[in-house]
Tab-separated table of C-alpha atoms in Angstrom:
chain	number	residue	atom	x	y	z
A	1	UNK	CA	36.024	-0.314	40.101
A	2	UNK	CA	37.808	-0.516	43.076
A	3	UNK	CA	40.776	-3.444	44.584
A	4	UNK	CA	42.026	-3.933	47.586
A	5	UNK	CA	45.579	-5.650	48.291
A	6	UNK	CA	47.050	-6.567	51.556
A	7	UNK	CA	50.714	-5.101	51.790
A	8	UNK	CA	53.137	-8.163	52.536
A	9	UNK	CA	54.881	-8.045	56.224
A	10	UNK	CA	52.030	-6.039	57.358
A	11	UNK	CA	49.501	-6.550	59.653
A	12	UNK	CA	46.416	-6.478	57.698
A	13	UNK	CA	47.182	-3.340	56.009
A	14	UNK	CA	45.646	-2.736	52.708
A	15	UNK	CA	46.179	-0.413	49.585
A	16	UNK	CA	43.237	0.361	47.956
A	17	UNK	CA	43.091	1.207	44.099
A	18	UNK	CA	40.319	2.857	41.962
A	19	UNK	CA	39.646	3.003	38.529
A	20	UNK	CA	37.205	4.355	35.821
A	21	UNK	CA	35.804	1.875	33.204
A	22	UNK	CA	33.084	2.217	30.943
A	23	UNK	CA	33.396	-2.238	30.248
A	24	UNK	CA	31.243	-4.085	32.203
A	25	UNK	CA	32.703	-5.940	34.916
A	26	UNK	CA	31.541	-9.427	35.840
A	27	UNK	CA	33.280	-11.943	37.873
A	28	UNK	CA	35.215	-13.715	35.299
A	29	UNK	CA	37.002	-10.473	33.699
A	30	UNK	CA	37.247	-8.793	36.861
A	31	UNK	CA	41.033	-9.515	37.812
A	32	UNK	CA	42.067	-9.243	33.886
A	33	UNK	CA	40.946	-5.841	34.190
A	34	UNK	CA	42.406	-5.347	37.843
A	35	UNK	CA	45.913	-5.995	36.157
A	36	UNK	CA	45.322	-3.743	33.091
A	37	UNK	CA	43.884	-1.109	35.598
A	38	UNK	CA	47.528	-1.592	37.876
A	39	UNK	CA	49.808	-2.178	34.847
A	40	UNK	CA	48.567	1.338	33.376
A	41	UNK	CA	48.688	2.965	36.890
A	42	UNK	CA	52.882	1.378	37.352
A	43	UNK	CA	53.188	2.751	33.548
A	44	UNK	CA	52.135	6.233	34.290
A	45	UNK	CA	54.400	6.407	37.379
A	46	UNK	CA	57.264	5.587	36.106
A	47	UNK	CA	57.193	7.524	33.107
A	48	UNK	CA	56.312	10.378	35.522
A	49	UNK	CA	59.089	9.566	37.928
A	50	UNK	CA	61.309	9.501	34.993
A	51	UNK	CA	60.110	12.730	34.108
A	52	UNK	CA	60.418	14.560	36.838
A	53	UNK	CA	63.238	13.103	38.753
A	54	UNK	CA	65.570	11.607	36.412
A	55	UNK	CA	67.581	14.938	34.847
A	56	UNK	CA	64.060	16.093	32.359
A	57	UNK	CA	62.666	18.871	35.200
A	58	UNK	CA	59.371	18.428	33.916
A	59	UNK	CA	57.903	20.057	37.518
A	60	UNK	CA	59.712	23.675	36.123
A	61	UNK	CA	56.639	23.653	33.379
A	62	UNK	CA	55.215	26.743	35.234
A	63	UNK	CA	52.741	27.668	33.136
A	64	UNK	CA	51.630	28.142	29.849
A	65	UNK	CA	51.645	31.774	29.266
A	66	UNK	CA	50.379	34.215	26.546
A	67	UNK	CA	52.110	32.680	23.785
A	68	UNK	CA	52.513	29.187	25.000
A	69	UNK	CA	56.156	28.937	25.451
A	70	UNK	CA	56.385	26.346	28.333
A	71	UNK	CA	53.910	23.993	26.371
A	72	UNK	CA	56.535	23.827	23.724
A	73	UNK	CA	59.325	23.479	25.734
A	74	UNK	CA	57.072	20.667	27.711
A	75	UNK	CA	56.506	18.845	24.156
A	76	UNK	CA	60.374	19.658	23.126
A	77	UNK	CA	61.158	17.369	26.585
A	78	UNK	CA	58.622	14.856	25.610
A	79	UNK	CA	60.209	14.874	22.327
A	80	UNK	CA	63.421	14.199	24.576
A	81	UNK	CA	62.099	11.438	26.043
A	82	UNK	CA	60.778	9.348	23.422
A	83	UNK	CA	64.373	9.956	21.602
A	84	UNK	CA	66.140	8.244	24.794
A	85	UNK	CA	63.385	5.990	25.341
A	86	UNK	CA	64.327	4.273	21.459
A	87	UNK	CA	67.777	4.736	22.091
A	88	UNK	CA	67.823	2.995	25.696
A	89	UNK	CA	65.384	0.344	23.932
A	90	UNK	CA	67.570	-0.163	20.687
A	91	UNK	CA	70.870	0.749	20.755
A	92	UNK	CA	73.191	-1.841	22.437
A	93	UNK	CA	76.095	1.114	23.341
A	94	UNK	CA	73.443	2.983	25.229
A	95	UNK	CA	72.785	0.099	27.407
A	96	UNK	CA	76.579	-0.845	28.097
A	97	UNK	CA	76.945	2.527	28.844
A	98	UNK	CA	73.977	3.518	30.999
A	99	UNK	CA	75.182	-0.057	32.975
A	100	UNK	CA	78.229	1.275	33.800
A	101	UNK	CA	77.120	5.087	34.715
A	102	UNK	CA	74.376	3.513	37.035
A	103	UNK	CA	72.324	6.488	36.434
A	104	UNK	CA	70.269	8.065	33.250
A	105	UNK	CA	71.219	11.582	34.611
A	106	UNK	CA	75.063	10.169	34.732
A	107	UNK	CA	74.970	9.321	30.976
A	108	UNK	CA	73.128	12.407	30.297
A	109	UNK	CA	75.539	15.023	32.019
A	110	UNK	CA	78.443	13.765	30.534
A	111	UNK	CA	76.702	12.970	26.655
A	112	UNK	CA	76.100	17.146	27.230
A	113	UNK	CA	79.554	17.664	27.758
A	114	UNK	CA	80.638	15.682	25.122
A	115	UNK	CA	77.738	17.939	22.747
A	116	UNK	CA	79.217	21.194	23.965
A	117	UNK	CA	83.121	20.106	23.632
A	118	UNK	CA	83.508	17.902	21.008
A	119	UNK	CA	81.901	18.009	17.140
A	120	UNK	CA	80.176	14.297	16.454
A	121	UNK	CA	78.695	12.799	12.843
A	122	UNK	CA	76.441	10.913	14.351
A	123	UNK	CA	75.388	8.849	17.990
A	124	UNK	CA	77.438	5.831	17.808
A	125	UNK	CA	80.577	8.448	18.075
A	126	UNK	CA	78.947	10.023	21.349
A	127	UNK	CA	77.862	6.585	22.414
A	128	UNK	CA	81.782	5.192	21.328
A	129	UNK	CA	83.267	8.166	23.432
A	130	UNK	CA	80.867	8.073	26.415
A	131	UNK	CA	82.296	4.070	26.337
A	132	UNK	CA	85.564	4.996	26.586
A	133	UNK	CA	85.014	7.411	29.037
A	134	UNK	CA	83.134	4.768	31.496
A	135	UNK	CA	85.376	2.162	30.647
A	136	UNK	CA	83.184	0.005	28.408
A	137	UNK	CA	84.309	-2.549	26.083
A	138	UNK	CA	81.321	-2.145	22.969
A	139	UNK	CA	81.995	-4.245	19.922
């Protein structure tokens, strides 16, 4: 399956995006599966981006080696992610917090030095500390 888009402000310049389907495509599901075919694709990048940009290294997975060391390590950051990925989506003093760093990798290099300096029971005491730290007001 294959769309074309014209980029807006240019002149007549298109993007053209491909995609593997095994469903039948007929004129009247053709831009329903155009938008499940882009929303995966924006999905996918992100989580990527995230992934590899965003303070997880996931490029320095160099290989998996004899006895598989860098897959775990690659599943141990995965792990990572879906932990911040429920705390970003639940936890109200993540989001204040993450707000006021302005970046993930902010929150996350100070959270470490909090782990490394200071003994916590649980995350609402790293999340209450990383508050005061960027000057949040949480409830």
């Amino acid at each position: 399956m294959h769309y074309e888009e014209e980029l807006e402000g240019s002149s007549g310049r298109k993007l053209r995006f491909s995609w593997v389907t095994n469903r039948a495509i007929t004129r009247n599901n053709v831009m329903e599966l155009m938008r499940i075919g882009r929303s995966r694709w924006k999905i996918e990048n992100e989580t990527f981006n995230t992934l590899k940009n965003q303070g997880y290294h996931l490029e320095h997975n160099y290989g998996h080696g004899e006895q598989h060391p860098a897959t775990g390590l690659a599943y141990l950051m995965l792990l990572a992610f879906l932990v911040d990925q429920l705390m970003e989506l639940r936890s109200q003093k993540f989001q204040l917090n993450l707000k006021a760093a302005g970046t993930r990798v902010n929150v996350w290099f100070t959270q470490r030095a909090l782990f490394t300096t200071q003994p916590f029971e649980d995350f609402s005491g790293i999340y209450g500390r990383l508050a005061e730290l960027f000057g949040v007001q949480v409830a």
